[in-house]
Amino acid sequence: MIPSGPTGPPGEHLGDTLSAFLDDELAPAARREAEAHLAGCSGCRAELEEVAAARRAIRIMPVHATRRLLWGEEPAGAVPAPPGGPGGGWPGPPSRRTSAGRRRRAAWALTAVVAAAIALLLPRDPSVAPSLPSLADTHAARASVTGDPLSQLAPIAVPVSFGP
Amino acid sequence: MNSEVPTWEEVARTHGRFLYNVAYRLTGNDDDAFDLVQEALLRVRKGLETYRPGSMEGWLSRIVTNVFLDEVRRKRRRPVEVLPEDPERLLPSTPGADEPTDTLSDEVQAALRRLPEEFRTAVVLCDVVGLSYEEIADAIAVPVGTVRSRIHRGRRLLREALQ
């Protein structure tokens, strides 16, 4: 509460006292003085209307909501973590991405790296790859000598080309 | 800890949306508001021991406002960074996904964002948070007369911007 009356000498315009008047921040005596001034000053009445309109415009603004999760909030349907247990308390530095999303992305990234490494390590040069036709020939020849019943089918595989 | 003093988790969960709203009105954009709330909550965690049961929202408003003003001062010292005066920051051509959809609110928020930080802070603490002039003076460490002046000038500028 502001004990002083309208700023400046009597007769001067109210100025910032008008906002204090609107906000009920004037002591009773100062308020009466302001009301008396307003009754006879169209300039101050007009200014009062202006600042009152601005004040109203801000006050009727709805609470600004965000769809992001704030700290300490659980996603809808999630099982709340036990107090002090894993997932409770500080949920990590605020980020536009959730920690679960980060974990999923990390898993995919790791999978991609492993797949790329395997692809690089696989032999590409046919000269170092085992020659399957020759292996089949060798096996078929050996089977014909030893009479391996399972290898009787081996000659069928021989015509198949495994080469590049 | 005093049993009447909430835990940090309780403060974050119960008052997070309130803090975010104040932060959004001060900064005018979603990303900065999130950063502000993050820093404010860190300070809350450090300062919770000193909290005396009373107006939790008033106490939180002081913290988030001080974080905001610290950030404003830091940016002034390092003008290389994008300042709020940057027109692209002041007048976003299209609202983001988290921007309010209400046109009037958009206009008021844009006008609020154009106010000098000192005026904006006083107006937000008065008209968004609902603090008294004395509480605002205490929060931002200026005389009550200065608060009155800043609120009035802020409202006048806002009105001009909205016309």
PDB file of N, CA and C in Angstrom, chain A residues 1-2 4-7 15-23 25-26 47 49-55 57-73 88-91 93-96, chain B residues 8-9 12-13 16-17 20-21 24-25 30-31 34-35 37-38 41-42 45 97-100 102 104-105 108-109 112 123 126-128 130-134 144-145 148-149 151-152 155-156 158-159 162-163:
ATOM      1  N   MET A   1       0.849  -1.191   0.000  1.00  0.00           N
ATOM      2  CA  MET A   1       0.000   0.000   0.000  1.00  0.00           C
ATOM      3  C   MET A   1       0.884   1.241   0.000  1.00  0.00           C
ATOM      4  N   ILE A   2       0.596   2.162  -0.884  1.00  0.00           N
ATOM      5  CA  ILE A   2       1.418   3.357  -0.986  1.00  0.00           C
ATOM      6  C   ILE A   2       0.758   4.487  -0.200  1.00  0.00           C
ATOM      7  N   SER A   4       1.598   7.677   0.150  1.00  0.00           N
ATOM      8  CA  SER A   4       1.586   9.020  -0.436  1.00  0.00           C
ATOM      9  C   SER A   4       0.432   9.157  -1.413  1.00  0.00           C
ATOM     10  N   GLY A   5       0.066  10.367  -1.666  1.00  0.00           N
ATOM     11  CA  GLY A   5      -1.045  10.634  -2.565  1.00  0.00           C
ATOM     12  C   GLY A   5      -0.565  10.706  -3.990  1.00  0.00           C
ATOM     13  N   PRO A   6      -1.349  11.308  -4.844  1.00  0.00           N
ATOM     14  CA  PRO A   6      -0.948  11.477  -6.229  1.00  0.00           C
ATOM     15  C   PRO A   6       0.398  12.193  -6.306  1.00  0.00           C
ATOM     16  N   THR A   7       1.210  11.761  -7.235  1.00  0.00           N
ATOM     17  CA  THR A   7       2.536  12.363  -7.346  1.00  0.00           C
ATOM     18  C   THR A   7       2.417  13.814  -7.811  1.00  0.00           C
ATOM     19  N   GLY A  15      -0.690  10.511 -13.421  1.00  0.00           N
ATOM     20  CA  GLY A  15       0.441   9.686 -13.865  1.00  0.00           C
ATOM     21  C   GLY A  15       0.356   8.265 -13.332  1.00  0.00           C
ATOM     22  N   ASP A  16       1.495   7.801 -12.762  1.00  0.00           N
ATOM     23  CA  ASP A  16       1.522   6.388 -12.350  1.00  0.00           C
ATOM     24  C   ASP A  16       0.636   6.088 -11.137  1.00  0.00           C
ATOM     25  N   THR A  17       0.104   7.139 -10.528  1.00  0.00           N
ATOM     26  CA  THR A  17      -0.869   6.895  -9.452  1.00  0.00           C
ATOM     27  C   THR A  17      -2.114   6.189 -10.006  1.00  0.00           C
ATOM     28  N   LEU A  18      -2.347   6.373 -11.309  1.00  0.00           N
ATOM     29  CA  LEU A  18      -3.524   5.733 -11.912  1.00  0.00           C
ATOM     30  C   LEU A  18      -3.438   4.209 -11.834  1.00  0.00           C
ATOM     31  N   SER A  19      -2.236   3.683 -12.080  1.00  0.00           N
ATOM     32  CA  SER A  19      -2.090   2.214 -11.983  1.00  0.00           C
ATOM     33  C   SER A  19      -2.231   1.761 -10.535  1.00  0.00           C
ATOM     34  N   ALA A  20      -1.637   2.540  -9.631  1.00  0.00           N
ATOM     35  CA  ALA A  20      -1.780   2.193  -8.210  1.00  0.00           C
ATOM     36  C   ALA A  20      -3.248   2.262  -7.795  1.00  0.00           C
ATOM     37  N   PHE A  21      -3.985   3.195  -8.393  1.00  0.00           N
ATOM     38  CA  PHE A  21      -5.422   3.324  -8.128  1.00  0.00           C
ATOM     39  C   PHE A  21      -6.157   2.060  -8.596  1.00  0.00           C
ATOM     40  N   LEU A  22      -5.830   1.630  -9.806  1.00  0.00           N
ATOM     41  CA  LEU A  22      -6.470   0.435 -10.352  1.00  0.00           C
ATOM     42  C   LEU A  22      -6.141  -0.808  -9.534  1.00  0.00           C
ATOM     43  N   ASP A  23      -4.910  -0.860  -9.042  1.00  0.00           N
ATOM     44  CA  ASP A  23      -4.461  -2.057  -8.313  1.00  0.00           C
ATOM     45  C   ASP A  23      -4.796  -1.998  -6.828  1.00  0.00           C
ATOM     46  N   GLU A  25      -3.717  -0.010  -4.622  1.00  0.00           N
ATOM     47  CA  GLU A  25      -2.457   0.117  -3.891  1.00  0.00           C
ATOM     48  C   GLU A  25      -2.320   1.490  -3.232  1.00  0.00           C
ATOM     49  N   LEU A  26      -3.409   2.231  -3.179  1.00  0.00           N
ATOM     50  CA  LEU A  26      -3.357   3.548  -2.550  1.00  0.00           C
ATOM     51  C   LEU A  26      -3.991   3.482  -1.159  1.00  0.00           C
ATOM     52  N   GLU A  47      -6.619   8.442 -19.604  1.00  0.00           N
ATOM     53  CA  GLU A  47      -5.429   7.620 -19.366  1.00  0.00           C
ATOM     54  C   GLU A  47      -5.771   6.418 -18.485  1.00  0.00           C
ATOM     55  N   GLU A  49      -8.532   4.827 -18.473  1.00  0.00           N
ATOM     56  CA  GLU A  49      -9.171   3.827 -19.338  1.00  0.00           C
ATOM     57  C   GLU A  49      -8.138   3.063 -20.149  1.00  0.00           C
ATOM     58  N   GLU A  50      -7.118   3.783 -20.614  1.00  0.00           N
ATOM     59  CA  GLU A  50      -6.075   3.136 -21.416  1.00  0.00           C
ATOM     60  C   GLU A  50      -5.325   2.077 -20.609  1.00  0.00           C
ATOM     61  N   VAL A  51      -4.854   2.479 -19.431  1.00  0.00           N
ATOM     62  CA  VAL A  51      -4.068   1.521 -18.640  1.00  0.00           C
ATOM     63  C   VAL A  51      -4.965   0.400 -18.103  1.00  0.00           C
ATOM     64  N   ALA A  52      -6.232   0.719 -17.875  1.00  0.00           N
ATOM     65  CA  ALA A  52      -7.151  -0.329 -17.408  1.00  0.00           C
ATOM     66  C   ALA A  52      -7.351  -1.366 -18.514  1.00  0.00           C
ATOM     67  N   ALA A  53      -7.410  -0.900 -19.760  1.00  0.00           N
ATOM     68  CA  ALA A  53      -7.580  -1.836 -20.879  1.00  0.00           C
ATOM     69  C   ALA A  53      -6.358  -2.742 -21.013  1.00  0.00           C
ATOM     70  N   ALA A  54      -5.179  -2.163 -20.865  1.00  0.00           N
ATOM     71  CA  ALA A  54      -3.950  -2.972 -20.950  1.00  0.00           C
ATOM     72  C   ALA A  54      -3.902  -3.977 -19.810  1.00  0.00           C
ATOM     73  N   ARG A  55      -4.228  -3.506 -18.646  1.00  0.00           N
ATOM     74  CA  ARG A  55      -4.221  -4.376 -17.462  1.00  0.00           C
ATOM     75  C   ARG A  55      -5.189  -5.550 -17.655  1.00  0.00           C
ATOM     76  N   ALA A  57      -6.262  -6.770 -20.510  1.00  0.00           N
ATOM     77  CA  ALA A  57      -5.797  -7.645 -21.596  1.00  0.00           C
ATOM     78  C   ALA A  57      -4.805  -8.689 -21.081  1.00  0.00           C
ATOM     79  N   ILE A  58      -3.954  -8.276 -20.168  1.00  0.00           N
ATOM     80  CA  ILE A  58      -2.980  -9.239 -19.631  1.00  0.00           C
ATOM     81  C   ILE A  58      -3.661 -10.216 -18.683  1.00  0.00           C
ATOM     82  N   ARG A  59      -4.528  -9.675 -17.883  1.00  0.00           N
ATOM     83  CA  ARG A  59      -5.125 -10.529 -16.836  1.00  0.00           C
ATOM     84  C   ARG A  59      -6.069 -11.594 -17.389  1.00  0.00           C
ATOM     85  N   ILE A  60      -6.628 -11.349 -18.559  1.00  0.00           N
ATOM     86  CA  ILE A  60      -7.544 -12.365 -19.098  1.00  0.00           C
ATOM     87  C   ILE A  60      -6.809 -13.386 -19.963  1.00  0.00           C
ATOM     88  N   MET A  61      -5.517 -13.204 -20.129  1.00  0.00           N
ATOM     89  CA  MET A  61      -4.774 -14.201 -20.914  1.00  0.00           C
ATOM     90  C   MET A  61      -4.844 -15.541 -20.193  1.00  0.00           C
ATOM     91  N   PRO A  62      -5.128 -16.605 -20.926  1.00  0.00           N
ATOM     92  CA  PRO A  62      -5.177 -17.915 -20.264  1.00  0.00           C
ATOM     93  C   PRO A  62      -3.776 -18.355 -19.848  1.00  0.00           C
ATOM     94  N   VAL A  63      -3.742 -19.279 -18.922  1.00  0.00           N
ATOM     95  CA  VAL A  63      -2.445 -19.862 -18.542  1.00  0.00           C
ATOM     96  C   VAL A  63      -1.866 -20.528 -19.781  1.00  0.00           C
ATOM     97  N   HIS A  64      -0.619 -20.215 -20.066  1.00  0.00           N
ATOM     98  CA  HIS A  64      -0.009 -20.787 -21.259  1.00  0.00           C
ATOM     99  C   HIS A  64       0.407 -22.229 -20.980  1.00  0.00           C
ATOM    100  N   ALA A  65      -0.185 -23.129 -21.727  1.00  0.00           N
ATOM    101  CA  ALA A  65       0.118 -24.554 -21.510  1.00  0.00           C
ATOM    102  C   ALA A  65       1.106 -25.030 -22.557  1.00  0.00           C
ATOM    103  N   THR A  66       1.781 -26.079 -22.226  1.00  0.00           N
ATOM    104  CA  THR A  66       2.685 -26.691 -23.182  1.00  0.00           C
ATOM    105  C   THR A  66       2.384 -28.179 -23.224  1.00  0.00           C
ATOM    106  N   ARG A  67       2.591 -28.759 -24.395  1.00  0.00           N
ATOM    107  CA  ARG A  67       2.351 -30.206 -24.503  1.00  0.00           C
ATOM    108  C   ARG A  67       3.556 -31.001 -24.013  1.00  0.00           C
ATOM    109  N   ARG A  68       4.665 -30.309 -23.794  1.00  0.00           N
ATOM    110  CA  ARG A  68       5.842 -31.017 -23.293  1.00  0.00           C
ATOM    111  C   ARG A  68       5.624 -31.437 -21.843  1.00  0.00           C
ATOM    112  N   LEU A  69       6.304 -32.496 -21.489  1.00  0.00           N
ATOM    113  CA  LEU A  69       6.283 -32.906 -20.092  1.00  0.00           C
ATOM    114  C   LEU A  69       7.218 -32.002 -19.307  1.00  0.00           C
ATOM    115  N   LEU A  70       6.776 -31.572 -18.175  1.00  0.00           N
ATOM    116  CA  LEU A  70       7.641 -30.783 -17.308  1.00  0.00           C
ATOM    117  C   LEU A  70       8.295 -31.714 -16.300  1.00  0.00           C
ATOM    118  N   TRP A  71       9.238 -31.194 -15.569  1.00  0.00           N
ATOM    119  CA  TRP A  71      10.022 -32.008 -14.652  1.00  0.00           C
ATOM    120  C   TRP A  71       9.153 -32.535 -13.534  1.00  0.00           C
ATOM    121  N   GLY A  72       9.340 -33.805 -13.260  1.00  0.00           N
ATOM    122  CA  GLY A  72       8.561 -34.421 -12.194  1.00  0.00           C
ATOM    123  C   GLY A  72       7.241 -34.980 -12.700  1.00  0.00           C
ATOM    124  N   GLU A  73       6.902 -34.699 -13.973  1.00  0.00           N
ATOM    125  CA  GLU A  73       5.645 -35.215 -14.519  1.00  0.00           C
ATOM    126  C   GLU A  73       5.900 -36.547 -15.214  1.00  0.00           C
ATOM    127  N   GLY A  88      12.668 -41.827 -10.237  1.00  0.00           N
ATOM    128  CA  GLY A  88      12.080 -40.801  -9.388  1.00  0.00           C
ATOM    129  C   GLY A  88      13.029 -39.636  -9.264  1.00  0.00           C
ATOM    130  N   GLY A  89      12.567 -38.578  -8.632  1.00  0.00           N
ATOM    131  CA  GLY A  89      13.440 -37.439  -8.405  1.00  0.00           C
ATOM    132  C   GLY A  89      13.752 -36.708  -9.690  1.00  0.00           C
ATOM    133  N   TRP A  90      14.937 -36.167  -9.752  1.00  0.00           N
ATOM    134  CA  TRP A  90      15.331 -35.376 -10.912  1.00  0.00           C
ATOM    135  C   TRP A  90      15.363 -36.248 -12.145  1.00  0.00           C
ATOM    136  N   PRO A  91      14.505 -35.965 -13.103  1.00  0.00           N
ATOM    137  CA  PRO A  91      14.422 -36.839 -14.251  1.00  0.00           C
ATOM    138  C   PRO A  91      15.454 -36.500 -15.317  1.00  0.00           C
ATOM    139  N   PRO A  93      18.419 -33.733 -17.073  1.00  0.00           N
ATOM    140  CA  PRO A  93      18.344 -32.353 -17.539  1.00  0.00           C
ATOM    141  C   PRO A  93      17.175 -32.170 -18.485  1.00  0.00           C
ATOM    142  N   PRO A  94      16.447 -31.073 -18.337  1.00  0.00           N
ATOM    143  CA  PRO A  94      15.312 -30.841 -19.214  1.00  0.00           C
ATOM    144  C   PRO A  94      15.746 -30.829 -20.670  1.00  0.00           C
ATOM    145  N   SER A  95      14.969 -31.410 -21.453  1.00  0.00           N
ATOM    146  CA  SER A  95      15.308 -31.487 -22.859  1.00  0.00           C
ATOM    147  C   SER A  95      14.022 -31.551 -23.631  1.00  0.00           C
ATOM    148  N   ARG A  96      14.112 -31.202 -24.893  1.00  0.00           N
ATOM    149  CA  ARG A  96      12.922 -31.319 -25.717  1.00  0.00           C
ATOM    150  C   ARG A  96      12.644 -32.785 -26.025  1.00  0.00           C
TER     151      ARG A  96
ATOM    152  N   TRP B   8      11.623 -31.201  -3.116  1.00  0.00           N
ATOM    153  CA  TRP B   8      11.849 -30.596  -4.428  1.00  0.00           C
ATOM    154  C   TRP B   8      10.932 -31.227  -5.475  1.00  0.00           C
ATOM    155  N   GLU B   9      10.785 -32.542  -5.388  1.00  0.00           N
ATOM    156  CA  GLU B   9       9.934 -33.246  -6.360  1.00  0.00           C
ATOM    157  C   GLU B   9       8.494 -32.737  -6.288  1.00  0.00           C
ATOM    158  N   ALA B  12       8.333 -29.316  -7.940  1.00  0.00           N
ATOM    159  CA  ALA B  12       8.408 -29.421  -9.405  1.00  0.00           C
ATOM    160  C   ALA B  12       7.080 -29.935  -9.971  1.00  0.00           C
ATOM    161  N   ARG B  13       6.525 -30.922  -9.303  1.00  0.00           N
ATOM    162  CA  ARG B  13       5.303 -31.551  -9.819  1.00  0.00           C
ATOM    163  C   ARG B  13       4.090 -30.631  -9.646  1.00  0.00           C
ATOM    164  N   GLY B  16       5.208 -26.766 -11.283  1.00  0.00           N
ATOM    165  CA  GLY B  16       5.950 -26.687 -12.550  1.00  0.00           C
ATOM    166  C   GLY B  16       5.200 -25.911 -13.615  1.00  0.00           C
ATOM    167  N   ARG B  17       3.900 -26.165 -13.719  1.00  0.00           N
ATOM    168  CA  ARG B  17       3.105 -25.478 -14.756  1.00  0.00           C
ATOM    169  C   ARG B  17       2.952 -23.986 -14.446  1.00  0.00           C
ATOM    170  N   TYR B  20       6.220 -22.466 -15.368  1.00  0.00           N
ATOM    171  CA  TYR B  20       6.347 -22.393 -16.821  1.00  0.00           C
ATOM    172  C   TYR B  20       5.541 -21.218 -17.380  1.00  0.00           C
ATOM    173  N   ASN B  21       4.333 -21.014 -16.874  1.00  0.00           N
ATOM    174  CA  ASN B  21       3.500 -19.914 -17.369  1.00  0.00           C
ATOM    175  C   ASN B  21       4.176 -18.564 -17.123  1.00  0.00           C
ATOM    176  N   TYR B  24       7.103 -18.272 -19.390  1.00  0.00           N
ATOM    177  CA  TYR B  24       6.692 -18.010 -20.771  1.00  0.00           C
ATOM    178  C   TYR B  24       6.300 -16.552 -20.955  1.00  0.00           C
ATOM    179  N   ARG B  25       5.597 -15.985 -19.987  1.00  0.00           N
ATOM    180  CA  ARG B  25       5.196 -14.577 -20.108  1.00  0.00           C
ATOM    181  C   ARG B  25       6.415 -13.661 -20.044  1.00  0.00           C
ATOM    182  N   ASP B  30       8.787 -20.686 -25.997  1.00  0.00           N
ATOM    183  CA  ASP B  30       8.743 -21.973 -25.305  1.00  0.00           C
ATOM    184  C   ASP B  30      10.130 -22.457 -24.872  1.00  0.00           C
ATOM    185  N   ASP B  31      11.098 -22.365 -25.764  1.00  0.00           N
ATOM    186  CA  ASP B  31      12.435 -22.886 -25.436  1.00  0.00           C
ATOM    187  C   ASP B  31      13.060 -22.108 -24.277  1.00  0.00           C
ATOM    188  N   PHE B  34      11.429 -22.956 -21.021  1.00  0.00           N
ATOM    189  CA  PHE B  34      11.894 -24.238 -20.464  1.00  0.00           C
ATOM    190  C   PHE B  34      13.245 -24.072 -19.786  1.00  0.00           C
ATOM    191  N   ASP B  35      14.150 -23.369 -20.450  1.00  0.00           N
ATOM    192  CA  ASP B  35      15.471 -23.157 -19.848  1.00  0.00           C
ATOM    193  C   ASP B  35      15.339 -22.412 -18.524  1.00  0.00           C
ATOM    194  N   VAL B  37      12.752 -22.322 -16.489  1.00  0.00           N
ATOM    195  CA  VAL B  37      12.184 -23.190 -15.453  1.00  0.00           C
ATOM    196  C   VAL B  37      13.236 -24.170 -14.939  1.00  0.00           C
ATOM    197  N   GLN B  38      14.042 -24.683 -15.844  1.00  0.00           N
ATOM    198  CA  GLN B  38      15.098 -25.608 -15.430  1.00  0.00           C
ATOM    199  C   GLN B  38      16.026 -24.942 -14.417  1.00  0.00           C
ATOM    200  N   LEU B  41      14.289 -24.253 -11.120  1.00  0.00           N
ATOM    201  CA  LEU B  41      14.129 -25.446 -10.285  1.00  0.00           C
ATOM    202  C   LEU B  41      15.445 -25.866  -9.638  1.00  0.00           C
ATOM    203  N   LEU B  42      16.538 -25.642 -10.353  1.00  0.00           N
ATOM    204  CA  LEU B  42      17.841 -25.930  -9.733  1.00  0.00           C
ATOM    205  C   LEU B  42      18.047 -25.029  -8.518  1.00  0.00           C
ATOM    206  N   ARG B  45      15.932 -26.182  -5.677  1.00  0.00           N
ATOM    207  CA  ARG B  45      16.503 -27.350  -4.994  1.00  0.00           C
ATOM    208  C   ARG B  45      17.577 -26.922  -3.999  1.00  0.00           C
ATOM    209  N   ALA B  97       4.317 -24.871 -32.436  1.00  0.00           N
ATOM    210  CA  ALA B  97       3.293 -25.831 -32.026  1.00  0.00           C
ATOM    211  C   ALA B  97       2.786 -25.561 -30.618  1.00  0.00           C
ATOM    212  N   ASP B  98       3.667 -24.990 -29.800  1.00  0.00           N
ATOM    213  CA  ASP B  98       3.279 -24.772 -28.416  1.00  0.00           C
ATOM    214  C   ASP B  98       2.768 -23.357 -28.168  1.00  0.00           C
ATOM    215  N   GLU B  99       2.699 -22.543 -29.218  1.00  0.00           N
ATOM    216  CA  GLU B  99       2.226 -21.174 -29.050  1.00  0.00           C
ATOM    217  C   GLU B  99       0.718 -21.185 -28.791  1.00  0.00           C
ATOM    218  N   PRO B 100       0.231 -20.187 -28.079  1.00  0.00           N
ATOM    219  CA  PRO B 100      -1.214 -20.158 -27.850  1.00  0.00           C
ATOM    220  C   PRO B 100      -1.944 -19.974 -29.163  1.00  0.00           C
ATOM    221  N   ASP B 102      -5.000 -18.740 -29.331  1.00  0.00           N
ATOM    222  CA  ASP B 102      -5.907 -17.618 -29.224  1.00  0.00           C
ATOM    223  C   ASP B 102      -5.244 -16.370 -29.785  1.00  0.00           C
ATOM    224  N   LEU B 104      -6.000 -13.135 -29.684  1.00  0.00           N
ATOM    225  CA  LEU B 104      -5.832 -12.007 -28.774  1.00  0.00           C
ATOM    226  C   LEU B 104      -4.650 -12.252 -27.840  1.00  0.00           C
ATOM    227  N   SER B 105      -4.556 -13.453 -27.327  1.00  0.00           N
ATOM    228  CA  SER B 105      -3.429 -13.783 -26.459  1.00  0.00           C
ATOM    229  C   SER B 105      -2.108 -13.645 -27.204  1.00  0.00           C
ATOM    230  N   VAL B 108      -1.300  -9.929 -27.380  1.00  0.00           N
ATOM    231  CA  VAL B 108      -0.895  -9.391 -26.079  1.00  0.00           C
ATOM    232  C   VAL B 108       0.487  -9.916 -25.715  1.00  0.00           C
ATOM    233  N   GLN B 109       0.708 -11.208 -25.977  1.00  0.00           N
ATOM    234  CA  GLN B 109       2.019 -11.781 -25.658  1.00  0.00           C
ATOM    235  C   GLN B 109       3.114 -11.115 -26.491  1.00  0.00           C
ATOM    236  N   LEU B 112       3.723  -7.745 -25.069  1.00  0.00           N
ATOM    237  CA  LEU B 112       4.414  -7.898 -23.778  1.00  0.00           C
ATOM    238  C   LEU B 112       5.901  -8.151 -24.006  1.00  0.00           C
ATOM    239  N   VAL B 123       5.219  -5.798 -14.823  1.00  0.00           N
ATOM    240  CA  VAL B 123       3.846  -6.045 -15.286  1.00  0.00           C
ATOM    241  C   VAL B 123       3.464  -7.516 -15.104  1.00  0.00           C
ATOM    242  N   CYS B 126       2.862  -8.338 -11.507  1.00  0.00           N
ATOM    243  CA  CYS B 126       1.616  -7.736 -11.018  1.00  0.00           C
ATOM    244  C   CYS B 126       0.390  -8.395 -11.645  1.00  0.00           C
ATOM    245  N   ASP B 127       0.371  -8.468 -12.987  1.00  0.00           N
ATOM    246  CA  ASP B 127      -0.862  -8.858 -13.669  1.00  0.00           C
ATOM    247  C   ASP B 127      -0.962 -10.340 -14.017  1.00  0.00           C
ATOM    248  N   VAL B 128       0.156 -11.038 -14.043  1.00  0.00           N
ATOM    249  CA  VAL B 128       0.098 -12.486 -14.295  1.00  0.00           C
ATOM    250  C   VAL B 128       0.172 -13.251 -12.978  1.00  0.00           C
ATOM    251  N   GLY B 130       0.123 -11.743  -9.839  1.00  0.00           N
ATOM    252  CA  GLY B 130      -0.793 -11.163  -8.856  1.00  0.00           C
ATOM    253  C   GLY B 130      -0.118 -10.719  -7.567  1.00  0.00           C
ATOM    254  N   LEU B 131       1.167 -10.409  -7.642  1.00  0.00           N
ATOM    255  CA  LEU B 131       1.866  -9.923  -6.443  1.00  0.00           C
ATOM    256  C   LEU B 131       1.501  -8.471  -6.173  1.00  0.00           C
ATOM    257  N   SER B 132       1.608  -8.076  -4.907  1.00  0.00           N
ATOM    258  CA  SER B 132       1.395  -6.672  -4.553  1.00  0.00           C
ATOM    259  C   SER B 132       2.654  -5.876  -4.926  1.00  0.00           C
ATOM    260  N   TYR B 133       2.512  -4.550  -4.923  1.00  0.00           N
ATOM    261  CA  TYR B 133       3.666  -3.720  -5.280  1.00  0.00           C
ATOM    262  C   TYR B 133       4.828  -3.957  -4.305  1.00  0.00           C
ATOM    263  N   GLU B 134       4.472  -4.137  -3.059  1.00  0.00           N
ATOM    264  CA  GLU B 134       5.508  -4.355  -2.052  1.00  0.00           C
ATOM    265  C   GLU B 134       6.229  -5.684  -2.297  1.00  0.00           C
ATOM    266  N   VAL B 144       9.330   0.708  -3.905  1.00  0.00           N
ATOM    267  CA  VAL B 144       7.925   0.536  -4.313  1.00  0.00           C
ATOM    268  C   VAL B 144       7.533   1.587  -5.354  1.00  0.00           C
ATOM    269  N   GLY B 145       8.060   2.791  -5.213  1.00  0.00           N
ATOM    270  CA  GLY B 145       7.748   3.850  -6.179  1.00  0.00           C
ATOM    271  C   GLY B 145       8.227   3.482  -7.579  1.00  0.00           C
ATOM    272  N   ARG B 148       5.781   1.004  -9.049  1.00  0.00           N
ATOM    273  CA  ARG B 148       4.569   1.683  -9.508  1.00  0.00           C
ATOM    274  C   ARG B 148       4.807   2.343 -10.870  1.00  0.00           C
ATOM    275  N   SER B 149       5.936   2.996 -10.983  1.00  0.00           N
ATOM    276  CA  SER B 149       6.275   3.665 -12.234  1.00  0.00           C
ATOM    277  C   SER B 149       6.441   2.668 -13.376  1.00  0.00           C
ATOM    278  N   ILE B 151       5.223  -0.387 -13.664  1.00  0.00           N
ATOM    279  CA  ILE B 151       3.946  -1.023 -14.033  1.00  0.00           C
ATOM    280  C   ILE B 151       3.134  -0.069 -14.908  1.00  0.00           C
ATOM    281  N   HIS B 152       3.077   1.177 -14.507  1.00  0.00           N
ATOM    282  CA  HIS B 152       2.265   2.137 -15.257  1.00  0.00           C
ATOM    283  C   HIS B 152       2.835   2.373 -16.652  1.00  0.00           C
ATOM    284  N   ARG B 155       2.241  -0.684 -18.823  1.00  0.00           N
ATOM    285  CA  ARG B 155       0.855  -0.787 -19.305  1.00  0.00           C
ATOM    286  C   ARG B 155       0.577   0.215 -20.420  1.00  0.00           C
ATOM    287  N   ARG B 156       1.118   1.396 -20.262  1.00  0.00           N
ATOM    288  CA  ARG B 156       0.892   2.397 -21.312  1.00  0.00           C
ATOM    289  C   ARG B 156       1.528   1.963 -22.632  1.00  0.00           C
ATOM    290  N   LEU B 158       2.161  -1.047 -23.522  1.00  0.00           N
ATOM    291  CA  LEU B 158       1.412  -2.208 -23.998  1.00  0.00           C
ATOM    292  C   LEU B 158       0.136  -1.761 -24.714  1.00  0.00           C
ATOM    293  N   ARG B 159      -0.509  -0.807 -24.144  1.00  0.00           N
ATOM    294  CA  ARG B 159      -1.748  -0.300 -24.744  1.00  0.00           C
ATOM    295  C   ARG B 159      -1.467   0.321 -26.114  1.00  0.00           C
ATOM    296  N   LEU B 162      -0.955  -2.323 -28.652  1.00  0.00           N
ATOM    297  CA  LEU B 162      -2.150  -3.092 -29.022  1.00  0.00           C
ATOM    298  C   LEU B 162      -3.130  -2.285 -29.867  1.00  0.00           C
ATOM    299  N   GLN B 163      -2.934  -0.986 -29.962  1.00  0.00           N
ATOM    300  CA  GLN B 163      -3.887  -0.164 -30.719  1.00  0.00           C
ATOM    301  C   GLN B 163      -3.559  -0.129 -32.200  1.00  0.00           C
TER     302      GLN B 163
END
